[in-house]
Coordinates of C-alpha atoms in Angstrom, one line a residue:
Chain Z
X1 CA 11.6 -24.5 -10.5
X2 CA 12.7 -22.6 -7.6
X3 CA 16.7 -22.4 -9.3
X4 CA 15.7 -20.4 -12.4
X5 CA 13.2 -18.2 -10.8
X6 CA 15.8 -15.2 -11.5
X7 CA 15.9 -15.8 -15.0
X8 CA 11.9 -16.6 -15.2
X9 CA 10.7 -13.5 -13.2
X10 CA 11.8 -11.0 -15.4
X11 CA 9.5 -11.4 -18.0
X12 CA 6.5 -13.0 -16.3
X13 CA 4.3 -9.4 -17.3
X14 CA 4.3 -9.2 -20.8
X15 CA 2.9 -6.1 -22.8
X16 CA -0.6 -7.6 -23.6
X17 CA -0.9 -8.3 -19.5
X18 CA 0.4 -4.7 -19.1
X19 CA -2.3 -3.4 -21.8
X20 CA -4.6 -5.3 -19.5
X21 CA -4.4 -3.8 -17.0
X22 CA -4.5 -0.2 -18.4
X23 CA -7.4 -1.1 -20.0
X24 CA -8.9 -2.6 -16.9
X25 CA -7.7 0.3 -14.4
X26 CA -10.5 2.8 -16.5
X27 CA -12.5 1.5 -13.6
X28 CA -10.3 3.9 -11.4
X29 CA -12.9 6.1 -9.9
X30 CA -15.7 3.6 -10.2
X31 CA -15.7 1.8 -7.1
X32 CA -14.7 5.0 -5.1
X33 CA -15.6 5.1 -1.7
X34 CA -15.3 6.4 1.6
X35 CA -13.1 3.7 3.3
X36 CA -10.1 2.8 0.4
X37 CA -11.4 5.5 -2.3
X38 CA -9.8 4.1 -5.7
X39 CA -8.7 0.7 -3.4
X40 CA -10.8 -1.2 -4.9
X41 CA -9.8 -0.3 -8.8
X42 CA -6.3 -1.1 -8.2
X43 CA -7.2 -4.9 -7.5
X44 CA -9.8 -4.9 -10.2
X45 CA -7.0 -3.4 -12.8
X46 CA -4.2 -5.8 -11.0
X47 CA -5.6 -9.1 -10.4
X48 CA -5.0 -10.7 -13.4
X49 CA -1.2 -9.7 -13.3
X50 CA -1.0 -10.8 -9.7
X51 CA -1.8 -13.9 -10.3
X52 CA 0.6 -14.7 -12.7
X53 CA 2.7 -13.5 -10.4
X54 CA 1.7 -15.5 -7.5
X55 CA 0.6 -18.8 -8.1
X56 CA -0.1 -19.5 -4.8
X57 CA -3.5 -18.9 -3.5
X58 CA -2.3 -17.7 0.4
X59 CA 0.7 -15.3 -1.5
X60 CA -2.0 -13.7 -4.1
X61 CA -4.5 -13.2 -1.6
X62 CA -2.0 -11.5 0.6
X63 CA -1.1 -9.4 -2.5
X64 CA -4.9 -8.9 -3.3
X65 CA -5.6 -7.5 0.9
X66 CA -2.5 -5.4 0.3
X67 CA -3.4 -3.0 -2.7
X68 CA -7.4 -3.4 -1.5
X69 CA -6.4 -0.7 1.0
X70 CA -6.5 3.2 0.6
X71 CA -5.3 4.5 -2.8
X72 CA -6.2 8.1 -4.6
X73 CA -4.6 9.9 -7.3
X74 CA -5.1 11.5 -10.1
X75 CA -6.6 8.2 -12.2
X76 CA -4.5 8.9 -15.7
X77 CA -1.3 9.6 -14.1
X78 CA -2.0 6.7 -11.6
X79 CA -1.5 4.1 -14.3
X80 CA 2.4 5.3 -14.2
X81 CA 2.3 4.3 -10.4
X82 CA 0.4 0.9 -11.0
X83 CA 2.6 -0.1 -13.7
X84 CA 6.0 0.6 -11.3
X85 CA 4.2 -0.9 -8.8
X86 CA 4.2 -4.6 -10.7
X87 CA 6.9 -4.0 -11.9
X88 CA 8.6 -4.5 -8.3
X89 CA 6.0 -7.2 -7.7
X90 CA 7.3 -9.1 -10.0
X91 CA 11.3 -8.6 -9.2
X92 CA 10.9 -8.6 -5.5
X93 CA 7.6 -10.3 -4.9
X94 CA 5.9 -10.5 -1.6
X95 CA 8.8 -9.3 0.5
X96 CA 7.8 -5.7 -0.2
X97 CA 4.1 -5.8 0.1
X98 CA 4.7 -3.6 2.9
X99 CA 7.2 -0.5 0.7
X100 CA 4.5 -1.5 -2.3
X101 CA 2.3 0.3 -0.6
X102 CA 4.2 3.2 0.6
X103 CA 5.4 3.6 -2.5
X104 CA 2.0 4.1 -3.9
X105 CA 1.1 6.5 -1.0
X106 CA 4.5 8.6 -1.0
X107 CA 3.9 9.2 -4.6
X108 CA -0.1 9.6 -4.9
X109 CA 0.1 13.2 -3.9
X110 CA 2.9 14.1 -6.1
X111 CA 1.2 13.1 -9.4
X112 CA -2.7 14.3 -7.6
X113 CA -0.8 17.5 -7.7
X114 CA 0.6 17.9 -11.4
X115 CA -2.4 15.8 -12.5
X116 CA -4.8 17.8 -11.2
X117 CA -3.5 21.1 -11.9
X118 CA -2.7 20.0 -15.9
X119 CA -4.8 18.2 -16.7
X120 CA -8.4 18.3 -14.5
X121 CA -7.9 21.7 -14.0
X122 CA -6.1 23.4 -17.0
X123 CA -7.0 22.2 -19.9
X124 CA -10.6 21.9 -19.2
X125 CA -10.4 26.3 -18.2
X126 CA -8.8 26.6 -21.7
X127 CA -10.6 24.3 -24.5
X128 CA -13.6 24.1 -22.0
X129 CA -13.8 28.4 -22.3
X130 CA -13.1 28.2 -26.1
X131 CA -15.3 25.4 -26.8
X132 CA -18.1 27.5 -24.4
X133 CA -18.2 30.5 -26.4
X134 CA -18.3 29.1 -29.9
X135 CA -21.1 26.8 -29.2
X136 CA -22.9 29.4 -27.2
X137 CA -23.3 30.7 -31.0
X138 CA -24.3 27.5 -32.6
X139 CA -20.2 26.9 -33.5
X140 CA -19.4 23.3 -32.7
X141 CA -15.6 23.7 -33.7
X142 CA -14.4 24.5 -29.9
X143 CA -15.6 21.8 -29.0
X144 CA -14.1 19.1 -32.0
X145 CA -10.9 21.0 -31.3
X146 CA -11.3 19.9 -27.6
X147 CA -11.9 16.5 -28.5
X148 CA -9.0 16.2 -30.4
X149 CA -7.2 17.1 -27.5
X150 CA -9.3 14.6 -25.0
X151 CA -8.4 11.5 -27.6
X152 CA -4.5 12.6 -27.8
X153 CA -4.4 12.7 -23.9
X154 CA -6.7 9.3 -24.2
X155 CA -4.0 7.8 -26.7
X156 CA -0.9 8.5 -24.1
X157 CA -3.2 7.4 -20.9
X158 CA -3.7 4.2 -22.7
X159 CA 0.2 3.6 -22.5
X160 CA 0.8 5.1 -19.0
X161 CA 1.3 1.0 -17.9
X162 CA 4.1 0.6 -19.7
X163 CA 5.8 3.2 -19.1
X164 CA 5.2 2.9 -15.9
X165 CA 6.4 -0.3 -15.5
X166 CA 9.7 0.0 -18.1
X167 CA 10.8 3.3 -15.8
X168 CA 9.9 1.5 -12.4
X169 CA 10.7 4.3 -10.2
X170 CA 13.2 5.7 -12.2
X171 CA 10.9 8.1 -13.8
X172 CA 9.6 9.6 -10.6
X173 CA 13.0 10.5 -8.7
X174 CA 15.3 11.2 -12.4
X175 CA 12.5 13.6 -14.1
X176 CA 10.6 14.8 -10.4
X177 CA 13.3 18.3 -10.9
X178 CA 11.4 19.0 -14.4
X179 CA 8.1 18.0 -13.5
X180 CA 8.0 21.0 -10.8
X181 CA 9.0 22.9 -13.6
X182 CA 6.4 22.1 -16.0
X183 CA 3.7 22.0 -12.8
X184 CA 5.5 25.6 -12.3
X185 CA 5.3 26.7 -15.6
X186 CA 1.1 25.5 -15.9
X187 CA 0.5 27.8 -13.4
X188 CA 1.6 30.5 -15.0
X189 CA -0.1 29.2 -18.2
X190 CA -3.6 28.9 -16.0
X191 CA -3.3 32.1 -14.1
X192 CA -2.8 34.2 -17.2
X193 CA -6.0 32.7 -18.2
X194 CA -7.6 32.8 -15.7
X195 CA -6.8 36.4 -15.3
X196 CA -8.7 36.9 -18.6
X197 CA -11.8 34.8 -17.7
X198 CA -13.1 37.2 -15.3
X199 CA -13.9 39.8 -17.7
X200 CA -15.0 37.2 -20.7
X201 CA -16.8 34.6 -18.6
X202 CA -19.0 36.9 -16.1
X203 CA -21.5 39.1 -17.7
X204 CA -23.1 41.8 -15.1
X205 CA -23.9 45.0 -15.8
X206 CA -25.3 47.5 -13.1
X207 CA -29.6 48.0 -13.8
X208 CA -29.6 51.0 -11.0
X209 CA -29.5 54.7 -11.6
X210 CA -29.6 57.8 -9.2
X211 CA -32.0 60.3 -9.2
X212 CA -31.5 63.3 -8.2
X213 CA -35.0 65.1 -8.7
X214 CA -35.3 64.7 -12.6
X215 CA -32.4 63.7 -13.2
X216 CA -31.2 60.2 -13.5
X217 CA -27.6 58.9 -13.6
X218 CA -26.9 55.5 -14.6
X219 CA -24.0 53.6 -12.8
X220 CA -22.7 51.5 -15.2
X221 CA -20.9 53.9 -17.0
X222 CA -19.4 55.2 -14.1
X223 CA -17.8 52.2 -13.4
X224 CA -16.5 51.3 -16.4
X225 CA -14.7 54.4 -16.1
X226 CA -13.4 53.3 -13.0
X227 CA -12.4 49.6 -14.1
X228 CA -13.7 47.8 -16.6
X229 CA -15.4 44.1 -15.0
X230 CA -15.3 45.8 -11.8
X231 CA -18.5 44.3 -10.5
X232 CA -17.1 40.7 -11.3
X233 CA -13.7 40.8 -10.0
X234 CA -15.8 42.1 -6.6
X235 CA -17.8 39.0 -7.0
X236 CA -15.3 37.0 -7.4
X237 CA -12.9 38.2 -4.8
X238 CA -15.8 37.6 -2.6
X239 CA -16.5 34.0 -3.5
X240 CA -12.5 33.5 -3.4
X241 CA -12.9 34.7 0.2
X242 CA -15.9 32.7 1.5
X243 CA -13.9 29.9 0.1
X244 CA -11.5 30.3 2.6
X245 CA -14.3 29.2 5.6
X246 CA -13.9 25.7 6.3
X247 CA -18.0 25.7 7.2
X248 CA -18.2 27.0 3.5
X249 CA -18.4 24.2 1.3
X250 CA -19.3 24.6 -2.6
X251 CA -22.7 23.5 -2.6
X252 CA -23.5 26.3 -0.1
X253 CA -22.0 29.2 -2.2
X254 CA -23.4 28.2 -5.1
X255 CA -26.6 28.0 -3.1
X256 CA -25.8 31.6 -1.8
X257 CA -25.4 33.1 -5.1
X258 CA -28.4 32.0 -6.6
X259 CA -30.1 33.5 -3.5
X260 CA -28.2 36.6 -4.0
X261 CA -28.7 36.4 -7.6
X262 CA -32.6 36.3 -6.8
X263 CA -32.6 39.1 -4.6
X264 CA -30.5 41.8 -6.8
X265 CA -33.2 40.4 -9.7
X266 CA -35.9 41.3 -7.3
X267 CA -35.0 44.8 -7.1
X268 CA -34.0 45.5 -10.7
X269 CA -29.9 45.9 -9.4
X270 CA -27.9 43.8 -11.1
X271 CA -28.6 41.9 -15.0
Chain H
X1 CA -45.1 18.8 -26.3
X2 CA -44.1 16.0 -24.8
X3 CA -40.9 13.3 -25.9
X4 CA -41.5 10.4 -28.0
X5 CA -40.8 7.1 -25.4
X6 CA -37.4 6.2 -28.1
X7 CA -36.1 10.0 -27.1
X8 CA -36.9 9.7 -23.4
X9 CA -35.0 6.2 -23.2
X10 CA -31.8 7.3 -25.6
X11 CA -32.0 10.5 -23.1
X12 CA -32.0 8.4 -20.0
X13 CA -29.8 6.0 -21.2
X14 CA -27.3 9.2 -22.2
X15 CA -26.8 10.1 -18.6
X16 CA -26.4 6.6 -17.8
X17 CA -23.5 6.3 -20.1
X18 CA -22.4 10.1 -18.6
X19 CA -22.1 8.8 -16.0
X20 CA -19.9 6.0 -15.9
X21 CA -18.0 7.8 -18.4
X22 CA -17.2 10.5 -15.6
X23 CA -15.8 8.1 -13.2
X24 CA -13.7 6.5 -15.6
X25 CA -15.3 4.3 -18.2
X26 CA -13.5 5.1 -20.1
X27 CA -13.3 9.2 -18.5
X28 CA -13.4 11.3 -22.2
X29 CA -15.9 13.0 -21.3
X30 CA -16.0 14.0 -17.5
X31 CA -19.3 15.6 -17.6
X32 CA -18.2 18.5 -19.4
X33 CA -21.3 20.2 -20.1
X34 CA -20.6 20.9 -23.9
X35 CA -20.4 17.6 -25.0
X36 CA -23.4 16.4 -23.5
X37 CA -25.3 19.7 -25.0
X38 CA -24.6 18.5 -28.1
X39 CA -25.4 14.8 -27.9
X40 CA -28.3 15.9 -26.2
X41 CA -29.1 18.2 -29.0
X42 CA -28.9 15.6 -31.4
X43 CA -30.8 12.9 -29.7
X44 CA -34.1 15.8 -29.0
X45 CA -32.9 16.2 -32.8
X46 CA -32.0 20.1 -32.3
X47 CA -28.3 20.4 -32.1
X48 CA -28.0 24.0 -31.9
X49 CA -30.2 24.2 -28.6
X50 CA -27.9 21.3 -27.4
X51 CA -24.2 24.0 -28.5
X52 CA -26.5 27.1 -26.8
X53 CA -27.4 25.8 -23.2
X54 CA -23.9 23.2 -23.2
X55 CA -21.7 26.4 -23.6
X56 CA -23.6 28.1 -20.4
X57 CA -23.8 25.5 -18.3
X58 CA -19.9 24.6 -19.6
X59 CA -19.3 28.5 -18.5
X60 CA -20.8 28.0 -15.2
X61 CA -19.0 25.0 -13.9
X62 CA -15.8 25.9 -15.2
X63 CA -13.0 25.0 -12.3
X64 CA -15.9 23.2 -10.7
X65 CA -14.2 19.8 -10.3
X66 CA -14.2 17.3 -8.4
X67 CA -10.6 16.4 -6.8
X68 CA -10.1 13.9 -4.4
X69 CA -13.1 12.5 -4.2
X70 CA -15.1 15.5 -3.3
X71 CA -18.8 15.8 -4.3
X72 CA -20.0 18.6 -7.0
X73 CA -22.8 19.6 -8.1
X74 CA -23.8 17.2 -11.8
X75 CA -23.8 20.0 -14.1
X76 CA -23.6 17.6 -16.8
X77 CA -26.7 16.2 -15.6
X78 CA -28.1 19.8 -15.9
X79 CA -27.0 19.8 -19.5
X80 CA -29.1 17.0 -20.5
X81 CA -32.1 18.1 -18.3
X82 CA -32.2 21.9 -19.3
X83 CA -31.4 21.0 -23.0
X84 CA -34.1 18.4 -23.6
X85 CA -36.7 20.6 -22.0
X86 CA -35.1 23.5 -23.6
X87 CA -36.6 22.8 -27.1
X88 CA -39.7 22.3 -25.6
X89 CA -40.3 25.3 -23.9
X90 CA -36.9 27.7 -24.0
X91 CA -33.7 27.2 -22.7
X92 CA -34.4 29.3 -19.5
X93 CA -37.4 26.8 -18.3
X94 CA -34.9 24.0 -19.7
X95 CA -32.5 25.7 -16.8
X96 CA -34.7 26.4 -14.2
X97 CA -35.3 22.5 -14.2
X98 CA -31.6 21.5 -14.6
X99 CA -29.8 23.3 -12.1
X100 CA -31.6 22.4 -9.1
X101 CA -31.8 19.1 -10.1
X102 CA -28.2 18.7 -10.8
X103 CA -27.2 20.1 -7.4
X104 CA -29.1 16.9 -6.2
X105 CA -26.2 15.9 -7.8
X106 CA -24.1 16.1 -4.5
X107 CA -26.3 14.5 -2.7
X108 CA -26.7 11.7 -5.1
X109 CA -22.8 11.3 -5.3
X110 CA -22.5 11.5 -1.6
X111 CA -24.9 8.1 -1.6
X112 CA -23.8 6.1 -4.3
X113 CA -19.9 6.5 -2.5
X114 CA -21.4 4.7 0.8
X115 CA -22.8 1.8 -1.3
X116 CA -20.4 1.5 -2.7
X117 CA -18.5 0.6 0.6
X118 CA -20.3 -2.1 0.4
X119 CA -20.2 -3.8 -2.8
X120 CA -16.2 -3.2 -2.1
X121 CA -16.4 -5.0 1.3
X122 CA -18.2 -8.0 -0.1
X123 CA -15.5 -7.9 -3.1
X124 CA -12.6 -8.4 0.0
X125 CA -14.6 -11.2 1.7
X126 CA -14.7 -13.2 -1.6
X127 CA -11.0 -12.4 -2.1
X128 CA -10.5 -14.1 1.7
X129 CA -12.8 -16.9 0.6
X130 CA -10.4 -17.4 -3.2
X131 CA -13.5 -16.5 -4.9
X132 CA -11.5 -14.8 -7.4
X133 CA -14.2 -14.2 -10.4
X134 CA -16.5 -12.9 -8.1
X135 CA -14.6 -10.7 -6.4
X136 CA -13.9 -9.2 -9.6
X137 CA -17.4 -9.2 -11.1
X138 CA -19.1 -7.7 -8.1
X139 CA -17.0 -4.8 -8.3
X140 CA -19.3 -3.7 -11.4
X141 CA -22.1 -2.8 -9.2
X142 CA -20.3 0.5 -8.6
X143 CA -20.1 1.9 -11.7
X144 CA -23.6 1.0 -11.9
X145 CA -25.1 2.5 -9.2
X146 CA -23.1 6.0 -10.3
X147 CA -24.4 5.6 -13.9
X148 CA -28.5 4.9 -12.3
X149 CA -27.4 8.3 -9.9
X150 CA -28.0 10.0 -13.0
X151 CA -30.2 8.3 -14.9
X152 CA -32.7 8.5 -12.6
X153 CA -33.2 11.8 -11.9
X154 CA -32.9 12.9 -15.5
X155 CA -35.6 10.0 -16.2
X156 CA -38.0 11.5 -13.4
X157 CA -37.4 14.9 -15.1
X158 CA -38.6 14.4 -18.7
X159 CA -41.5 12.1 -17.8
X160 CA -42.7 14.0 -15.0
X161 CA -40.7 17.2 -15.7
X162 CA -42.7 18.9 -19.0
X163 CA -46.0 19.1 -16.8
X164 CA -43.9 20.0 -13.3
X165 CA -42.3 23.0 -15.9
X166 CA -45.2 24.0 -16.5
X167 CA -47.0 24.1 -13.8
X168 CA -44.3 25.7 -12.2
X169 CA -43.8 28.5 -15.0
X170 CA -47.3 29.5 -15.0
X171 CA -47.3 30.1 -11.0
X172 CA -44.0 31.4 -10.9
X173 CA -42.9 35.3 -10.3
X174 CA -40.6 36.6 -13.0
X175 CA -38.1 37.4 -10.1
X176 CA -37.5 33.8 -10.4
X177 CA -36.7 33.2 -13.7
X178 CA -34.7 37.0 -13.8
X179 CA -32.9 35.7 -10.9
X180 CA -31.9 32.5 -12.2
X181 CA -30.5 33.9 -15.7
X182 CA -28.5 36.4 -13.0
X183 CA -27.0 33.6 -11.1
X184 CA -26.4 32.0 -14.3
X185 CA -24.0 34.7 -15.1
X186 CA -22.4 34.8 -11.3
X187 CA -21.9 31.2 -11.3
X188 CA -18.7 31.1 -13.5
X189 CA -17.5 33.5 -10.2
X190 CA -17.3 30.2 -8.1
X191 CA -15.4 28.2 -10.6
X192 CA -13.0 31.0 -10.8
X193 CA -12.8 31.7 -7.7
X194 CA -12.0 27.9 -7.0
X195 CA -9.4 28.0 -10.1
X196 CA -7.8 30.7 -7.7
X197 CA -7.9 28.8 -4.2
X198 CA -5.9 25.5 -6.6
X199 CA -3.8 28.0 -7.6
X200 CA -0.6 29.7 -6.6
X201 CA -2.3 32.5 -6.8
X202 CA -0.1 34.5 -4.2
X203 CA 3.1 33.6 -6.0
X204 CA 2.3 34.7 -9.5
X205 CA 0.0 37.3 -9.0
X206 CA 1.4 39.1 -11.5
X207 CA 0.3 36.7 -15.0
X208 CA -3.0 37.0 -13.0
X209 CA -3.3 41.1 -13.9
X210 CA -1.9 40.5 -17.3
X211 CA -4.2 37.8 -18.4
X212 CA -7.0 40.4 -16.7
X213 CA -5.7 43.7 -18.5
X214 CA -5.0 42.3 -21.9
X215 CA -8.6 41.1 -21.4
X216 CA -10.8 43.7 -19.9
X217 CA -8.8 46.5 -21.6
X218 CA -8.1 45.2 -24.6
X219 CA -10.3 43.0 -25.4
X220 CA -8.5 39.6 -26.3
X221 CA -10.4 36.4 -27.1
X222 CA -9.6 33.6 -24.5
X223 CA -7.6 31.8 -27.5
X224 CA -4.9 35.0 -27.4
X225 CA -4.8 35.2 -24.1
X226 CA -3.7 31.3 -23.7
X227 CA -0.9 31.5 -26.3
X228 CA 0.2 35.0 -24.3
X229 CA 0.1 33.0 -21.3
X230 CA 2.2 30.0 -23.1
X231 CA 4.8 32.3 -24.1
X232 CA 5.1 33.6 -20.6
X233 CA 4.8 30.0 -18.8
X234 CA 7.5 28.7 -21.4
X235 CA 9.9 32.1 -20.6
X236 CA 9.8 30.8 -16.9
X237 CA 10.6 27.3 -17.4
X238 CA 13.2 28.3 -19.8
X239 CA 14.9 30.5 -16.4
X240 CA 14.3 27.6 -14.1
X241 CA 16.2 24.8 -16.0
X242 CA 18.6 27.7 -16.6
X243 CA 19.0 28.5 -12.6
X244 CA 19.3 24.6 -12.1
X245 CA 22.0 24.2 -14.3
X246 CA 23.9 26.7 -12.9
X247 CA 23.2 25.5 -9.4
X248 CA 24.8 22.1 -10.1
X249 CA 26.8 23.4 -12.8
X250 CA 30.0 20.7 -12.8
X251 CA 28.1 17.4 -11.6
X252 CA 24.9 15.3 -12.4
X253 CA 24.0 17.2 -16.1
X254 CA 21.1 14.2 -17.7
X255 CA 22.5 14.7 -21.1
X256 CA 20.2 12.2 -22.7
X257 CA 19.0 12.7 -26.2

């Protein structure tokens, strides 16, 4: 046995195991948790590789300990860095538990990064803005358009093993020059956007007027003379800013603007 | 005035599915509020209630996501809540429910993350003992417990909810509710604002004011504005591969394809 081991290793993974575990990785964010975070998905989606892998109980459950510590990363791109991942299991077995799993932390942040930014952040702003306004008048065609989009993305994630696995590493370190490119060029694509949400997204117009004696002069006018959406670019620079405060977490600036909100209602300012 | 016990289970069982459909089984959805409008909508078996209060509540949480395991508030949640009470008594009561209760949300998240230490240490210890199939199948208590995180709260609110609504809209000021349709149009400020923070924001300033004037002065839809900023994101990767080549012009051109 030991003699042809060479010969036998390389295809001990075949595509249905790899399809496997893809399938079985969608538990990604399930099990998250404060101690491993995504740990826990990685030897759910693995396991049943593994074991083929290591047919000895002591080696597997070595293997099993190993990826049951700390992993998180964007969950779709993730599958490329699980499917590298047993790939080199399966070539260099349990000598490299140990650069397994600093090869899944070295490149977690990487892919957090583009995935992230692409595809939790970007494409949600875009289709999620489109697909808002439509249906806010009874149009459900934003939001088929979007899901379109969601089972294209879904069809490619469903791959991500293989790929992973076929490129091993390769893929990271040949095609990591253009993939700050394309993170690059997203932002561009998201800040233009985002540039154009303020105005759209955030209705406010000024309720207030000045009185001088009998006569009144509304503000809103004025402003708009001044800059068009100034009162939500102010708002938003000032969220933007509080951000910045570590003691300022989400939760409490949403809670602050709906105080804020209450209080400017109160006295008839803002609408 | 009240749901049928077949609308309040399908509800329930809605954000069950949300859910674990949000943390990755199988992650189409992630509790984008516009969706779950709509299926809301046609569950309560008024679909254009469901397109109305999904496209505000998708508004408001826009750029709110969670990265990194970070806790935000469940504005899906607030979908269901605020649309299933919606057609009952307006979309603005339907709200007044579904936003507090999906900033619970946070909290709820923030729980079902310690449990699920748990269940994950238990997994390890059968993994030491070569319990192999239960170490597997135990794992499945955690995308439980997120899937009951918001089922619960969504079942309290349309059993106990209608009469709580009213109760609550009969004795409440009008600041209230005025204020809450306010915040509901400062809200997308946050999202932004976080957009902003994820973004290299001080870098590109510049397709920042463009996106803004071509908006705010001229008036673009959202979808005119994203193939503008296509063009200009695909002009920039055009010059970096461009300035690449030329910087190792002579050695290591990938001439595949």
């Amino acid at each position: 046995m030991n003699n042809s081991e060479d010969t036998q290793q390389s295809n001990i993974i075949t595509k249905k195991d790899l399809r496997r575990a893809n399938r079985r990785w969608l538990m990604s964010v399930c099990t998250f948790n404060y101690q491993s975070q995504q740990g826990a998905s990685v030897v759910y989606a693995l396991s049943p590789s593994l074991r083929k892998i290591y047919k000895d109980d002591e080696d597997y459950v070595e293997a099993l300990n190993n990826h049951f510590q700390y992993f998180n990363t964007q969950p779709w791109l993730a599958s490329i860095i699980l499917g590298a991942v047993l790939a080199m299991e399966e070539k260099q077995g349990k000598e490299v538990q140990r650069a397994i799993q600093d090869f899944k932390i070295g490149i977690m942040g990487p892919l957090a990064g583009i995935g992230d930014s692409l595809l939790m952040v970007l494409i949600p702003t875009i289709f999620g803005s489109i697909a808002a306004y439509m249906a806010k008048e009874g149009n459900p065609i934003g939001i088929i358009l979007w899901f379109i989009i969601i089972l294209i993305i879904f069809f490619f994630r469903m791959r991500c093993f293989e790929f992973g696995y076929k490129q091993g590493m390769k893929v990271i370190t040949e095609y990591g020059q253009k993939l700050t490119y394309i993170t690059e060029a997203a932002s561009v694509l998201g800040l233009t956007v985002i540039g154009a949400l303020i105005p759209s997204v955030i209705n406010l117009k000024v309720l207030a007027k000045f009185k001088f004696g009998d006569v009144t002069m509304e503000i809103q006018p004025l402003i708009d003379q001044i800059l068009p959406s100034l009162i939500p670019v102010l708002i938003t620079f000032i969220v933007y800013k509080l951000l910045g405060y570590r003691r300022m977490s989400v939760t409490k600036i949403i809670f602050l603007v709906i105080i804020f909100a209450m209080i400017l209602a109160r006295f008839g300012i803002l609408a | 005035m009240s749901f049928t016990v077949l609308q309040v289970i399908l509800i329930t069982l809605l954000a069950f599915i949300k859910h674990i459909d949000y943390y990755g089984i199988p992650m189409l959805f992630v509790n984008y509020p516009v969706f779950w409008g709509l299926f809301t909508g046609i569950i309560v078996g008024d679909v254009n209630t469901g397109l109305v209060v999904g496209g505000t509540v998708q508004l408001m949480a826009l750029g709110v996501s969670g990265f990194g395991g970070s806790s935000v508030p469940d504005y899906g949640t607030t979908t269901i809540i605020a649309t299933a009470i919606g057609t009952k008594m307006g979309i603005e009561a339907g709200l007044a429910l579904g936003i507090p209760v999906g900033m619970l949300g946070v909290q709820f998240d923030v729980i079902v993350k310690i449990l699920n230490g748990f269940v994950v240490k238990k997994s390890q210890e059968y993994a030491n003992k070569k319990e192999f199939k239960k170490m597997n199948l135990v794992l499945w208590i955690c995308p439980i417990l997120f899937g009951l995180s918001a089922a619960i709260p969504v079942f309290i609110s349309l059993t106990l909810g209608t009469t709580a609504v009213n109760f609550l809209l009969n004795n409440m000021p009008t600041w209230f509710i005025s204020g809450l349709t306010l915040a509901g149009n400062m809200l997308p400020a946050v999202g932004i604002a976080m957009l902003l923070r994820f973004m290299p924001l001080k870098q590109y300033i510049n397709y920042f004011l463009i996106g803004f004037v071509i908006s705010a002065f001229l008036k673009m839809p959202v979808i005119g504005v994203a193939i503008v900023g296509f063009a200009l994101a695909f002009d920039l990767y055009k010059r970096r591969e461009h300035e690449a080549s030329l910087n190792i012009s002579g050695g290591g051109d990938n001439e595949d394809e």
